[in-house]
Amino acid sequence: MAVPRSKTAKAVTKGRQTVNMKLKAPHLVECGNCGNLILQHHVCPKCGFYNGRQVITPEVK
């Protein structure tokens, strides 16, 4: 069985791990009813539509 000759430094370990820790930008799509940018598969908070149907009534401020 292979055994490492010396301890791996924290900087080496953390540097290797941070390569895969990138944040991804959210994928926004345009609402089919009002044109507002929303997350995919979510109800539009502006008009309350999802998949061409009125799901909720939006609160007017």
Backbone as JSON, one array per atom type, in Angstrom:
{
  "sequence": "MAVPRSKTAKAVTKGRQTVNMKLKAPHLVECGNCGNLILQHHVCPKCGFYNGRQVITPEVK",
  "N": [[0.84, -1.18, 0.0], [0.5, 2.24, -0.77], [2.19, 4.86, 0.88], [2.28, 8.2, 1.96], [5.28, 10.19, 1.91], [5.63, 12.53, 3.35], [3.75, 14.99, 5.24], [1.03, 16.6, 3.62], [0.93, 20.0, 2.86], [-1.26, 22.56, 4.21], [-1.85, 24.67, 2.51], [-1.42, 23.6, -0.01], [-3.39, 21.61, -0.15], [-5.78, 23.13, 0.19], [-5.56, 24.84, -2.02], [-5.87, 23.05, -4.12], [-8.5, 22.24, -3.68], [-10.04, 24.58, -4.0], [-10.27, 25.03, -6.7], [-12.53, 23.82, -7.7], [-14.59, 25.16, -6.47], [-16.21, 27.19, -7.56], [-18.59, 29.83, -7.94], [-21.71, 29.7, -9.56], [-23.48, 31.55, -11.98], [-26.94, 32.42, -11.76], [-29.36, 30.93, -13.93], [-31.28, 32.83, -15.78], [-34.5, 33.31, -17.2], [-36.86, 34.66, -19.53], [-40.05, 35.79, -18.58], [-42.98, 34.44, -19.94], [-45.34, 35.87, -19.99], [-45.14, 38.57, -18.94], [-42.53, 39.38, -19.45], [-40.59, 39.69, -17.55], [-37.45, 38.96, -15.93], [-36.84, 35.79, -14.63], [-36.13, 32.95, -12.47], [-35.67, 29.68, -13.84], [-38.45, 27.44, -14.0], [-39.95, 28.6, -11.94], [-42.5, 30.53, -10.32], [-43.57, 33.6, -11.63], [-42.9, 36.48, -9.85], [-43.89, 38.98, -10.39], [-46.17, 38.94, -12.12], [-47.46, 36.56, -11.48], [-47.75, 34.28, -13.05], [-47.26, 30.93, -14.26], [-46.06, 28.63, -16.48], [-47.86, 29.47, -18.44], [-50.26, 29.78, -17.07], [-52.33, 31.38, -14.58], [-51.17, 31.33, -11.41], [-50.74, 32.38, -8.85], [-52.02, 35.3, -7.16], [-50.51, 38.31, -7.57], [-49.08, 40.44, -5.04], [-49.98, 43.8, -4.61], [-48.05, 46.64, -4.17]],
  "CA": [[0.0, 0.0, 0.0], [1.3, 3.46, -0.87], [2.15, 5.73, 2.05], [2.97, 9.45, 1.63], [6.53, 10.38, 2.64], [5.49, 13.64, 4.29], [2.41, 15.57, 5.32], [0.69, 17.6, 2.61], [0.7, 21.31, 3.48], [-2.64, 23.05, 4.12], [-1.97, 25.54, 1.33], [-1.5, 22.73, -1.19], [-4.7, 20.97, -0.11], [-6.81, 24.15, -0.04], [-5.43, 25.31, -3.39], [-6.45, 22.04, -4.99], [-9.95, 22.19, -3.47], [-10.71, 25.8, -4.43], [-10.47, 25.04, -8.14], [-13.89, 23.36, -7.98], [-15.55, 25.87, -5.62], [-16.63, 28.4, -8.25], [-20.02, 30.12, -7.9], [-22.31, 29.76, -10.89], [-24.51, 32.58, -12.12], [-28.24, 31.79, -11.96], [-29.85, 30.96, -15.29], [-32.53, 33.57, -15.81], [-35.25, 33.26, -18.44], [-37.86, 35.71, -19.63], [-41.42, 35.36, -18.32], [-43.77, 34.44, -21.18], [-46.48, 36.77, -19.9], [-44.8, 39.98, -18.74], [-41.17, 39.66, -19.9], [-39.71, 39.85, -16.4], [-36.46, 37.89, -15.82], [-37.11, 34.93, -13.48], [-35.45, 31.67, -12.48], [-36.41, 28.63, -14.54], [-39.37, 26.61, -13.23], [-40.45, 29.33, -10.79], [-43.61, 31.42, -10.59], [-43.15, 34.99, -11.79], [-43.43, 37.26, -8.73], [-44.49, 40.22, -10.87], [-47.52, 38.73, -12.66], [-48.06, 35.37, -10.88], [-47.98, 33.24, -14.04], [-46.31, 29.83, -14.41], [-46.41, 27.71, -17.56], [-49.02, 29.99, -19.16], [-51.45, 29.81, -16.22], [-52.28, 32.22, -13.39], [-51.02, 30.43, -10.27], [-50.96, 33.19, -7.65], [-52.32, 36.69, -7.42], [-49.38, 39.08, -7.03], [-49.43, 41.49, -4.09], [-49.71, 45.14, -5.11], [-47.47, 47.45, -3.11]],
  "C": [[0.89, 1.24, 0.0], [1.09, 4.34, 0.36], [2.89, 7.01, 1.69], [4.22, 9.64, 2.5], [6.44, 11.5, 3.66], [4.07, 14.19, 4.22], [2.21, 16.6, 4.22], [0.34, 18.91, 3.31], [-0.75, 21.76, 3.28], [-2.85, 23.89, 2.87], [-2.12, 24.71, 0.05], [-2.88, 22.09, -1.28], [-5.8, 21.96, -0.46], [-6.75, 24.68, -1.47], [-6.01, 24.33, -4.39], [-7.96, 22.03, -4.88], [-10.67, 23.41, -4.03], [-10.94, 25.87, -5.93], [-11.91, 24.69, -8.47], [-14.96, 24.11, -7.19], [-16.01, 27.18, -6.25], [-18.14, 28.59, -8.09], [-20.52, 30.23, -9.33], [-23.4, 30.82, -10.9], [-25.86, 31.89, -12.35], [-28.71, 31.96, -13.4], [-31.22, 31.61, -15.28], [-33.17, 33.46, -17.19], [-36.32, 34.35, -18.39], [-39.25, 35.11, -19.39], [-42.21, 35.46, -19.62], [-44.91, 35.43, -21.17], [-46.06, 38.23, -19.85], [-43.39, 40.35, -19.2], [-40.17, 39.88, -18.78], [-38.7, 38.7, -16.36], [-36.69, 37.13, -14.52], [-36.25, 33.68, -13.58], [-36.31, 30.64, -13.21], [-37.26, 27.84, -13.57], [-39.82, 27.27, -11.93], [-41.6, 30.23, -11.24], [-43.07, 32.84, -10.68], [-43.74, 35.81, -10.65], [-44.15, 38.53, -9.18], [-45.93, 40.01, -11.34], [-48.21, 37.49, -12.11], [-48.32, 34.23, -11.85], [-46.88, 32.18, -13.98], [-46.85, 28.9, -15.48], [-47.7, 28.15, -18.26], [-50.3, 30.06, -18.36], [-51.24, 30.74, -15.04], [-52.27, 31.3, -12.17], [-51.3, 31.18, -8.97], [-51.38, 34.59, -8.07], [-51.22, 37.53, -6.79], [-49.89, 40.18, -6.09], [-49.05, 42.85, -4.67], [-49.2, 45.99, -3.96], [-47.73, 48.91, -3.35]]
}
